[in-house]
Amino acid sequence: MKANDLLEYIPSLQTFKKFGKVKRVVGLMIESQGPKSSIGEMCFIHISESRKKIRAEVVGFKEETVILMPYSNINEISPGSLVEGTATPLTIKVGPSLIGKVVDSLGNPLDGESLPKGLTPALTEQEPPNPLTRPPINEKIEVGVRAIDSMLTVGKGQRVGIFAGSGVGKSTLLGMIARNTTADLNVIALIGERGREVREFIERDLGEEGLKRSIVVAATSDQPALMRIKGAFTATAIAEYFRDKGLNVMLMMDSVTRVAMAQREIGLAVGEPPATKGYTPSVFAILPKLLERTGTNQYGSITAFYTVLVDGDDMNEPIADTTRGILDGHIVLDRNIANKGQFPAINILKSVSRLMNHLATPQHLKAAEKIRDLMSTYSNSEDLINIGAYKKGTSQEIDQAIVYQPKIISFLKQGTGEKVTMDESVTDIINLAEKGE
C-alpha cells in the first residue's frame, strides 16, 4: 500500500469499539440498547459462557432501541449479552480461486475447508450500474437448450425469469444451461432449497464438468430469513466481481420467490404492514434493487436466469407479476406439457424474449414466427381435433398445423445430457419451417 493510500485510510480507522447490550428477543428480532449504528451494519453478539460471537445485522430502530436480525441460531443469547458494532456492512471475499467451490451466504466454503488465499473483499450490497454506462445488448449467448436458443434467443447481459410451479423441471433446466452455456463462468444461487436438494443439484443436475466452471451459493430453507436474503445478494456480488474483470457471467438464482418470502418475514417482524397478499412494501422495494444489479456494464456482462415459483400455477400472483415487469423476458414451464412427457416443459406460446427481434437474423426470426403460428393454430383447435370434431380439409392452416405438430414437439424435446449448439438449433428451426424436416 502506498503512503498516499495509507493517509486516506487513517481517518476511517476505528480507534475504539462501540458496544450495546441485549434487552429483549421477540421471535426473529433481537432488541438492543445501543450501540450507535446504521441500517445494514453488521454487529457481533458476544456469548460470554462459550466465548462465541453471533453475527447479526441492524434492520431497524424503535425510538432508542436497535433492532437486529441474526445470521444463525440465537439459542445462547441472554439478556445483557454484549452487542459489538463494526461500522461496516457484510463483506465477503471473492476471487478466481473460489471457482469450483460451494459456499454459504457469508462466502464460507460449505465443505468446512478454509477460504483459498488471494481473495478480494467485496460488499454484498451495491448500487446497480448507471443506466447510461450500460452498453446495448447486441450479441447472442448460447445456452445449449434448443427451445430457448431457437425460439427465445437470449443476449449477453439479458435477464430472464423462469416461471413454474413446483416439480415441473426448473432445477433440471438450470443444470442443462449451466453445463451447456458458452458463458465464461456460472454463479448459481440456491435460495431456500431443501437440504437434500443442494447436493442432488450439484451432483446430478450440474455434474462434475459444470461445477468446474461454477461457484454455488447455498442457503437452505432451515436457515434464518436474513441468511436466505444474503445468499441472493452474495451470489450477485460474486457475479459483479467477475463482470468487472471483463468476463461474461451466467447467474442463475433458484428462486426469487423464496428471497421475497424471507424479506416478508423480516418486514413483518420489524412491524411493516402486510400489503399485497401478505407481502410487505419492502419486498417490492428490494426486488428491483436485486434484479437491476445484473446485466451489462462497461467491462463485461451478467446474463441472469431467475426462477419464480408460481403459487398454484398462477402467473399473476404478486411476485411473479412484479418480477415479470422488471426482467427482459420470461420462460413459462407448463405442468400440462410436463405431464405429456415433453421436457424441457417450456410453453413457447406463453414465453417471450424481449430482445430476440434485435439479436436474431431475419431468416431465423421468420422461421421462429412460422413455428409459433403453427403452434398457436394447433392449440386453438386442439379440443376439436382431440374429440374428432374437426374434418380434414376444412381449414388449410389447421391441416398444416396437424402435420407439423409431431415434428415441432420432437424438435422442442431435449434430453438432459444432450448438448446442442446455437448454430445447430438455428439451422434445425429454419429447416423445420422451410422444408418441414
mmCIF file of N, CA, C and O in Angstrom, residues 99-133:
data_model
loop_
_atom_site.group_PDB
_atom_site.id
_atom_site.type_symbol
_atom_site.label_atom_id
_atom_site.label_comp_id
_atom_site.label_asym_id
_atom_site.label_seq_id
_atom_site.Cartn_x
_atom_site.Cartn_y
_atom_site.Cartn_z
ATOM 1 N N ILE A 99 -13.676 -20.488 -7.756
ATOM 2 C CA ILE A 99 -14.370 -21.265 -8.801
ATOM 3 C C ILE A 99 -14.282 -22.758 -8.467
ATOM 4 O O ILE A 99 -13.217 -23.272 -8.123
ATOM 5 N N GLY A 100 -15.426 -23.442 -8.555
ATOM 6 C CA GLY A 100 -15.494 -24.858 -8.203
ATOM 7 C C GLY A 100 -15.915 -25.103 -6.767
ATOM 8 O O GLY A 100 -16.076 -26.245 -6.349
ATOM 9 N N LYS A 101 -16.123 -24.014 -5.998
ATOM 10 C CA LYS A 101 -16.474 -24.138 -4.582
ATOM 11 C C LYS A 101 -17.986 -23.980 -4.375
ATOM 12 O O LYS A 101 -18.675 -23.339 -5.162
ATOM 13 N N VAL A 102 -18.466 -24.562 -3.272
ATOM 14 C CA VAL A 102 -19.839 -24.353 -2.800
ATOM 15 C C VAL A 102 -19.735 -23.592 -1.489
ATOM 16 O O VAL A 102 -19.100 -24.058 -0.543
ATOM 17 N N VAL A 103 -20.335 -22.400 -1.429
ATOM 18 C CA VAL A 103 -20.191 -21.532 -0.254
ATOM 19 C C VAL A 103 -21.560 -21.204 0.323
ATOM 20 O O VAL A 103 -22.590 -21.382 -0.331
ATOM 21 N N ASP A 104 -21.555 -20.692 1.573
ATOM 22 C CA ASP A 104 -22.801 -20.252 2.187
ATOM 23 C C ASP A 104 -23.029 -18.766 1.909
ATOM 24 O O ASP A 104 -22.276 -18.138 1.160
ATOM 25 N N SER A 105 -24.039 -18.196 2.550
ATOM 26 C CA SER A 105 -24.408 -16.801 2.285
ATOM 27 C C SER A 105 -23.347 -15.811 2.726
ATOM 28 O O SER A 105 -23.336 -14.665 2.278
ATOM 29 N N LEU A 106 -22.441 -16.233 3.618
ATOM 30 C CA LEU A 106 -21.373 -15.358 4.095
ATOM 31 C C LEU A 106 -20.074 -15.585 3.321
ATOM 32 O O LEU A 106 -19.036 -15.016 3.660
ATOM 33 N N GLY A 107 -20.133 -16.448 2.295
ATOM 34 C CA GLY A 107 -18.965 -16.699 1.460
ATOM 35 C C GLY A 107 -18.015 -17.733 2.013
ATOM 36 O O GLY A 107 -16.892 -17.884 1.506
ATOM 37 N N ASN A 108 -18.430 -18.504 3.038
ATOM 38 C CA ASN A 108 -17.567 -19.536 3.627
ATOM 39 C C ASN A 108 -17.835 -20.885 2.976
ATOM 40 O O ASN A 108 -19.006 -21.248 2.769
ATOM 41 N N PRO A 109 -16.790 -21.668 2.632
ATOM 42 C CA PRO A 109 -16.997 -22.978 1.992
ATOM 43 C C PRO A 109 -17.841 -23.904 2.858
ATOM 44 O O PRO A 109 -17.624 -24.014 4.066
ATOM 45 N N LEU A 110 -18.797 -24.592 2.243
ATOM 46 C CA LEU A 110 -19.677 -25.489 2.989
ATOM 47 C C LEU A 110 -19.012 -26.819 3.328
ATOM 48 O O LEU A 110 -19.518 -27.563 4.157
ATOM 49 N N ASP A 111 -17.893 -27.122 2.662
ATOM 50 C CA ASP A 111 -17.210 -28.391 2.958
ATOM 51 C C ASP A 111 -16.320 -28.298 4.195
ATOM 52 O O ASP A 111 -15.625 -29.265 4.554
ATOM 53 N N GLY A 112 -16.315 -27.138 4.862
ATOM 54 C CA GLY A 112 -15.546 -26.987 6.087
ATOM 55 C C GLY A 112 -14.116 -26.559 5.887
ATOM 56 O O GLY A 112 -13.404 -26.267 6.858
ATOM 57 N N GLU A 113 -13.661 -26.506 4.643
ATOM 58 C CA GLU A 113 -12.281 -26.074 4.374
ATOM 59 C C GLU A 113 -12.167 -24.562 4.540
ATOM 60 O O GLU A 113 -13.161 -23.831 4.491
ATOM 61 N N SER A 114 -10.930 -24.100 4.740
ATOM 62 C CA SER A 114 -10.710 -22.659 4.857
ATOM 63 C C SER A 114 -10.747 -22.016 3.475
ATOM 64 O O SER A 114 -10.552 -22.686 2.452
ATOM 65 N N LEU A 115 -11.004 -20.708 3.455
ATOM 66 C CA LEU A 115 -11.047 -19.987 2.183
ATOM 67 C C LEU A 115 -9.687 -19.999 1.508
ATOM 68 O O LEU A 115 -8.650 -19.902 2.181
ATOM 69 N N PRO A 116 -9.637 -20.106 0.164
ATOM 70 C CA PRO A 116 -8.358 -20.027 -0.540
ATOM 71 C C PRO A 116 -7.709 -18.658 -0.337
ATOM 72 O O PRO A 116 -8.384 -17.677 -0.009
ATOM 73 N N LYS A 117 -6.416 -18.585 -0.572
ATOM 74 C CA LYS A 117 -5.705 -17.315 -0.433
ATOM 75 C C LYS A 117 -5.860 -16.478 -1.705
ATOM 76 O O LYS A 117 -6.210 -16.983 -2.760
ATOM 77 N N GLY A 118 -5.566 -15.189 -1.571
ATOM 78 C CA GLY A 118 -5.587 -14.302 -2.731
ATOM 79 C C GLY A 118 -6.962 -13.787 -3.102
ATOM 80 O O GLY A 118 -7.174 -13.364 -4.240
ATOM 81 N N LEU A 119 -7.907 -13.818 -2.161
ATOM 82 C CA LEU A 119 -9.256 -13.323 -2.454
ATOM 83 C C LEU A 119 -9.374 -11.837 -2.127
ATOM 84 O O LEU A 119 -8.624 -11.308 -1.312
ATOM 85 N N THR A 120 -10.334 -11.178 -2.772
ATOM 86 C CA THR A 120 -10.534 -9.733 -2.613
ATOM 87 C C THR A 120 -11.830 -9.460 -1.861
ATOM 88 O O THR A 120 -12.857 -10.077 -2.167
ATOM 89 N N PRO A 121 -11.835 -8.542 -0.870
ATOM 90 C CA PRO A 121 -13.085 -8.210 -0.172
ATOM 91 C C PRO A 121 -14.077 -7.526 -1.118
ATOM 92 O O PRO A 121 -13.696 -6.743 -1.983
ATOM 93 N N ALA A 122 -15.359 -7.840 -0.945
ATOM 94 C CA ALA A 122 -16.410 -7.218 -1.767
ATOM 95 C C ALA A 122 -17.663 -7.057 -0.922
ATOM 96 O O ALA A 122 -18.036 -7.960 -0.169
ATOM 97 N N LEU A 123 -18.322 -5.904 -1.044
ATOM 98 C CA LEU A 123 -19.585 -5.667 -0.341
ATOM 99 C C LEU A 123 -20.700 -6.458 -1.011
ATOM 100 O O LEU A 123 -20.767 -6.532 -2.244
ATOM 101 N N THR A 124 -21.587 -7.036 -0.197
ATOM 102 C CA THR A 124 -22.683 -7.822 -0.786
ATOM 103 C C THR A 124 -23.766 -6.913 -1.377
ATOM 104 O O THR A 124 -24.433 -7.295 -2.335
ATOM 105 N N GLU A 125 -23.944 -5.724 -0.818
ATOM 106 C CA GLU A 125 -24.967 -4.811 -1.330
ATOM 107 C C GLU A 125 -24.309 -3.637 -2.035
ATOM 108 O O GLU A 125 -23.537 -2.894 -1.427
ATOM 109 N N GLN A 126 -24.584 -3.528 -3.334
ATOM 110 C CA GLN A 126 -24.008 -2.451 -4.137
ATOM 111 C C GLN A 126 -25.100 -1.847 -5.016
ATOM 112 O O GLN A 126 -26.155 -2.447 -5.228
ATOM 113 N N GLU A 127 -24.812 -0.674 -5.539
ATOM 114 C CA GLU A 127 -25.770 0.006 -6.414
ATOM 115 C C GLU A 127 -25.724 -0.608 -7.817
ATOM 116 O O GLU A 127 -24.662 -1.023 -8.286
ATOM 117 N N PRO A 128 -26.862 -0.657 -8.512
ATOM 118 C CA PRO A 128 -26.853 -1.100 -9.918
ATOM 119 C C PRO A 128 -26.015 -0.152 -10.774
ATOM 120 O O PRO A 128 -25.815 1.015 -10.407
ATOM 121 N N PRO A 129 -25.509 -0.630 -11.923
ATOM 122 C CA PRO A 129 -24.746 0.261 -12.808
ATOM 123 C C PRO A 129 -25.584 1.438 -13.277
ATOM 124 O O PRO A 129 -26.810 1.340 -13.413
ATOM 125 N N ASN A 130 -24.929 2.566 -13.522
ATOM 126 C CA ASN A 130 -25.591 3.736 -14.087
ATOM 127 C C ASN A 130 -26.218 3.347 -15.431
ATOM 128 O O ASN A 130 -25.548 2.759 -16.278
ATOM 129 N N PRO A 131 -27.486 3.691 -15.661
ATOM 130 C CA PRO A 131 -28.129 3.300 -16.929
ATOM 131 C C PRO A 131 -27.362 3.763 -18.171
ATOM 132 O O PRO A 131 -27.366 3.080 -19.201
ATOM 133 N N LEU A 132 -26.706 4.915 -18.084
ATOM 134 C CA LEU A 132 -26.003 5.448 -19.258
ATOM 135 C C LEU A 132 -24.657 4.771 -19.487
ATOM 136 O O LEU A 132 -24.026 4.981 -20.522
ATOM 137 N N THR A 133 -24.187 3.962 -18.519
ATOM 138 C CA THR A 133 -22.925 3.230 -18.733
ATOM 139 C C THR A 133 -23.183 1.802 -19.201
ATOM 140 O O THR A 133 -22.246 1.056 -19.433
#
